[in-house]
Coordinates of C-alpha atoms in Angstrom, one line a residue:
X402 CA -2.9 20.8 -4.2
X403 CA 0.2 20.1 -2.2
X404 CA 3.0 18.4 -4.1
X405 CA 5.5 15.9 -2.8
X406 CA 8.8 17.3 -1.7
X407 CA 11.2 14.3 -1.5
X408 CA 14.7 14.9 -0.3
X409 CA 17.1 12.3 1.1
X410 CA 17.5 13.5 4.8
X411 CA 13.8 14.1 5.2
X412 CA 13.0 10.7 3.6
X413 CA 15.4 8.9 6.0
X414 CA 13.9 10.7 9.0
X415 CA 10.3 9.9 8.2
X416 CA 11.2 6.3 7.3
X417 CA 12.8 5.9 10.8
X418 CA 9.5 7.2 12.3
X419 CA 7.5 4.7 10.2
X420 CA 9.8 1.7 10.7
X421 CA 9.9 2.3 14.5
X422 CA 6.1 2.7 14.7
X423 CA 5.5 -0.5 12.7
X424 CA 8.0 -2.5 14.9
X425 CA 6.3 -1.1 18.0
X426 CA 2.8 -2.0 17.0
X427 CA 3.0 -5.3 15.0
X428 CA 4.4 -8.6 16.0
X429 CA 5.2 -9.5 12.3
X430 CA 4.5 -8.1 8.9
X431 CA 4.2 -10.5 6.0
X432 CA 4.2 -9.8 2.2
X433 CA 3.1 -12.0 -0.7
X434 CA 3.8 -10.9 -4.3
X435 CA 1.8 -13.1 -6.7
X436 CA 3.8 -12.1 -9.7
X437 CA 7.2 -10.5 -9.4
X438 CA 7.8 -7.4 -11.6
X439 CA 10.0 -8.1 -14.6
X440 CA 12.8 -5.7 -15.7
X441 CA 10.5 -4.5 -18.5
X442 CA 7.6 -3.9 -16.2
X443 CA 9.7 -1.9 -13.8
X444 CA 10.2 0.7 -16.6
X445 CA 6.5 1.3 -16.7
X446 CA 4.4 3.6 -14.5
X447 CA 3.1 1.5 -11.6
X448 CA -0.1 2.3 -9.8
X449 CA -0.9 0.3 -6.7
X450 CA -4.5 0.2 -5.5
X451 CA -5.3 -1.1 -2.0
X452 CA -8.2 -1.3 0.4
X453 CA -8.2 1.3 3.1
X454 CA -9.1 -0.3 6.4
X455 CA -6.8 1.2 9.0
X456 CA -4.7 4.2 10.0
X457 CA -1.6 2.1 9.3
X458 CA -2.1 1.8 5.5
X459 CA 0.1 4.7 4.5
X460 CA 2.9 3.2 6.5
X461 CA 2.3 -0.1 4.8
X462 CA 2.8 1.7 1.4
X463 CA 6.2 3.0 2.5
X464 CA 7.3 -0.4 3.6
X465 CA 6.2 -2.1 0.4
X466 CA 7.9 0.6 -1.7
X467 CA 11.2 -0.4 -0.1
X468 CA 10.6 -4.1 -0.6
X469 CA 9.9 -3.5 -4.3
X470 CA 12.9 -1.1 -4.6
X471 CA 10.8 1.5 -6.4
X472 CA 10.6 5.3 -6.1
X473 CA 7.3 5.5 -4.4
X474 CA 4.6 8.2 -3.9
X475 CA 1.4 8.3 -2.1
X476 CA -1.9 10.2 -2.6
X477 CA -3.1 11.6 0.8
X478 CA -6.1 13.6 1.9
X479 CA -5.3 17.3 1.8
X480 CA -6.3 18.1 5.5
X481 CA -4.1 15.2 6.7
X482 CA -1.1 16.3 4.6
X483 CA -1.5 19.9 5.8
X484 CA -1.4 18.7 9.4
X485 CA 1.5 16.2 8.9
X486 CA 3.5 18.2 6.3
X487 CA 6.6 16.1 6.9
X488 CA 5.1 13.2 5.0
X489 CA 5.8 15.2 1.8
X490 CA 9.4 14.4 2.4
X491 CA 8.7 10.7 1.8
X492 CA 6.6 11.3 -1.3
X493 CA 3.1 12.1 -0.2
X494 CA 1.0 14.6 -2.2
X495 CA -2.5 15.8 -1.6
X496 CA -5.9 15.2 -3.1
X497 CA -9.1 17.3 -2.3
X498 CA -12.1 15.3 -3.6
X499 CA -14.4 18.1 -2.5
X500 CA -12.9 20.3 -5.2
X501 CA -13.2 18.7 -8.6
X502 CA -10.8 21.1 -10.2
X503 CA -8.1 20.5 -7.6
X504 CA -8.8 16.7 -7.7
X505 CA -8.2 16.7 -11.5
X506 CA -5.0 18.7 -10.9
X507 CA -3.8 16.0 -8.5
X508 CA -4.5 13.2 -11.1
X509 CA -2.4 15.0 -13.7
X510 CA 0.3 15.6 -11.2
X511 CA 0.4 11.9 -10.3
X512 CA 0.6 11.0 -14.0
X513 CA 3.5 13.4 -14.5
X514 CA 5.4 12.0 -11.6
X515 CA 5.1 8.5 -13.0
X516 CA 6.1 9.5 -16.5
X517 CA 9.1 11.6 -15.4
X518 CA 11.4 8.6 -15.0
X519 CA 11.2 4.8 -14.9
X520 CA 10.9 2.9 -11.7
X521 CA 8.2 5.1 -10.1
X522 CA 5.1 3.9 -8.2
X523 CA 2.0 5.8 -7.0
X524 CA 0.0 4.2 -4.2
X525 CA -3.7 5.0 -3.9
X526 CA -6.6 4.1 -1.6
X527 CA -9.5 4.4 -4.1
X528 CA -12.2 3.9 -1.5
X529 CA -11.3 7.5 -0.4
X530 CA -12.0 6.7 3.3
X531 CA -11.3 4.1 5.9
X532 CA -13.8 1.2 6.0
X533 CA -13.8 -2.1 7.9
X534 CA -11.7 -4.8 6.2
X535 CA -14.6 -7.0 5.4
X536 CA -17.0 -4.2 4.3
X537 CA -18.6 -5.0 1.0
X538 CA -19.1 -4.0 -1.7
X539 CA -15.9 -2.0 -2.2
X540 CA -16.7 1.2 -4.0
X541 CA -13.9 3.0 -5.7
X542 CA -13.4 6.5 -7.1
X543 CA -12.1 6.5 -10.7
X544 CA -8.8 8.3 -9.9
X545 CA -6.6 5.2 -10.4
X546 CA -8.0 4.5 -13.9
X547 CA -7.7 8.2 -14.7
X548 CA -4.0 8.2 -13.8
X549 CA -3.5 5.0 -15.8
X550 CA -5.1 6.6 -18.8
X551 CA -2.9 9.7 -18.5
X552 CA 0.3 7.7 -18.0
X553 CA -0.3 4.7 -20.3
X554 CA 1.2 2.3 -20.9
X555 CA 1.0 1.6 -17.2
X556 CA 0.5 -1.2 -14.6
X557 CA -2.4 -1.3 -12.2
X558 CA -1.6 -3.4 -9.2
X559 CA -4.4 -4.7 -6.9
X560 CA -3.3 -5.0 -3.3
X561 CA -4.9 -6.3 -0.1
X562 CA -4.0 -5.4 3.5
X563 CA -5.3 -7.3 6.6
X564 CA -4.5 -7.0 10.3
X565 CA -5.0 -10.1 12.4
X566 CA -4.6 -10.9 16.1
X567 CA -3.4 -14.4 16.4
X568 CA -1.0 -16.0 19.0
X569 CA 0.9 -13.0 20.1
X570 CA 0.0 -9.9 22.2
X571 CA 0.5 -7.7 19.1
X572 CA -1.3 -8.3 15.8
X573 CA 0.2 -9.6 12.5
X574 CA -0.1 -7.6 9.3
X575 CA -0.5 -9.3 6.0
X576 CA 0.0 -7.6 2.6
X577 CA -0.9 -9.4 -0.7
X578 CA -0.1 -7.9 -4.1
X579 CA -2.1 -9.5 -6.9
X580 CA -1.2 -9.8 -10.5
X581 CA -0.6 -6.5 -12.3
X582 CA -3.0 -5.4 -15.1
X583 CA -1.4 -3.7 -18.1
X584 CA -3.1 -0.7 -19.4
X585 CA -2.0 -0.1 -23.0
X586 CA -2.5 2.9 -25.4
X587 CA -5.1 0.8 -27.2
X588 CA -7.0 0.1 -24.0
X589 CA -7.4 3.8 -23.0
X590 CA -9.2 4.4 -26.3
X591 CA -11.9 1.9 -25.3
X592 CA -15.4 3.4 -24.9
X593 CA -16.2 3.7 -21.2
X594 CA -12.6 3.1 -20.2
X595 CA -12.7 4.8 -16.8
X596 CA -15.9 3.1 -15.6
X597 CA -14.8 -0.3 -17.0
X598 CA -11.3 -0.3 -15.4
X599 CA -12.6 1.2 -12.1
X600 CA -15.0 -1.7 -11.9
X601 CA -12.3 -4.2 -12.8
X602 CA -10.1 -2.8 -10.0
X603 CA -12.9 -3.1 -7.5
X604 CA -13.4 -6.7 -8.4
X605 CA -9.6 -7.5 -8.3
X606 CA -9.0 -5.9 -5.0
X607 CA -12.1 -7.6 -3.5
X608 CA -10.9 -10.9 -4.8
X609 CA -7.5 -10.3 -3.3
X610 CA -9.0 -9.4 0.0
X611 CA -11.3 -12.4 0.1
X612 CA -8.4 -14.7 -0.8
X613 CA -6.2 -13.2 1.9
X614 CA -8.9 -13.6 4.5
X615 CA -9.3 -17.3 3.6
X616 CA -5.5 -17.9 3.6
X617 CA -5.1 -16.4 7.0
X618 CA -8.1 -18.3 8.5
X619 CA -6.9 -21.6 7.1
X620 CA -3.3 -20.9 8.0
X621 CA -2.1 -21.1 4.4
X622 CA 0.6 -18.5 4.7
X623 CA 3.6 -20.4 3.4
X624 CA 3.9 -18.2 0.3
X625 CA 4.2 -15.1 2.5
X626 CA 7.6 -13.6 3.4
X627 CA 8.2 -12.0 6.7
X628 CA 9.5 -8.5 6.0
X629 CA 9.5 -7.1 9.5
X630 CA 9.7 -8.4 13.0
X631 CA 8.3 -6.3 15.8
X632 CA 9.8 -5.6 19.2
X633 CA 9.4 -8.2 21.9
X634 CA 6.0 -8.0 23.4
X635 CA 5.2 -8.7 27.1
X636 CA 4.3 -12.3 26.5
X637 CA 7.4 -13.0 24.5
X638 CA 9.6 -11.4 27.1
X639 CA 7.8 -13.4 29.8
X640 CA 8.3 -16.7 27.8
X641 CA 12.0 -15.9 27.4
X642 CA 12.4 -15.3 31.1
X643 CA 10.7 -18.6 31.9
X644 CA 12.9 -20.4 29.5
X645 CA 16.1 -18.9 31.1
X646 CA 14.8 -19.9 34.5
X647 CA 14.2 -23.5 33.4
X648 CA 17.7 -23.6 31.9
X649 CA 19.3 -22.3 35.1
X650 CA 17.5 -25.1 37.1
X651 CA 18.7 -27.9 34.9

């Protein structure tokens, strides 16, 4: 496996690339956190599990990491990380699901990262591949539950990501973090823990996705916070020019 190789100059450089790309592609990015992390929860290993519906999802993880003010890491497919090696600088490490021994090594590595110091987060896409946002049923690999078992006590955080074209030329991006699930030392001794908690995560992420879709459709987005504003699109520049022209003729 390929480990993360975080260092400050590299992290800043890759973040500039990510931030600039997000601003160039999206009109607005919104975040909803259903339950803010307490000081005590921030001391625990945090595992965020999200749907994987677009190329942008890894960039979303980096953006949310900064909003939560956590030391974030991301599990990334090995061929992609080999190609885009510089993502190691921002905390990406590889997984090779075609090699069970290597995949298990990755899970243990992720658990060690989380346990090394408080305030760390690992972001996973348990589907293992990109699928349409409304594809059902969600089917997850058991990696998140396995990491939680190795790092317990830990928090499993369901997350939903949705891209929506609305009134602007560029799309809006919505991120919703559900309520975290505490995995205790007692929980991991439960018979069938991995299967049970993987199923639980599938259900929670599905529920978060469905709720997010309905909220966007119905325009119930008042609990979302705008965390990024994109560059002016063609229609916004045109509207601004028309407004200036109207003011000049008054």
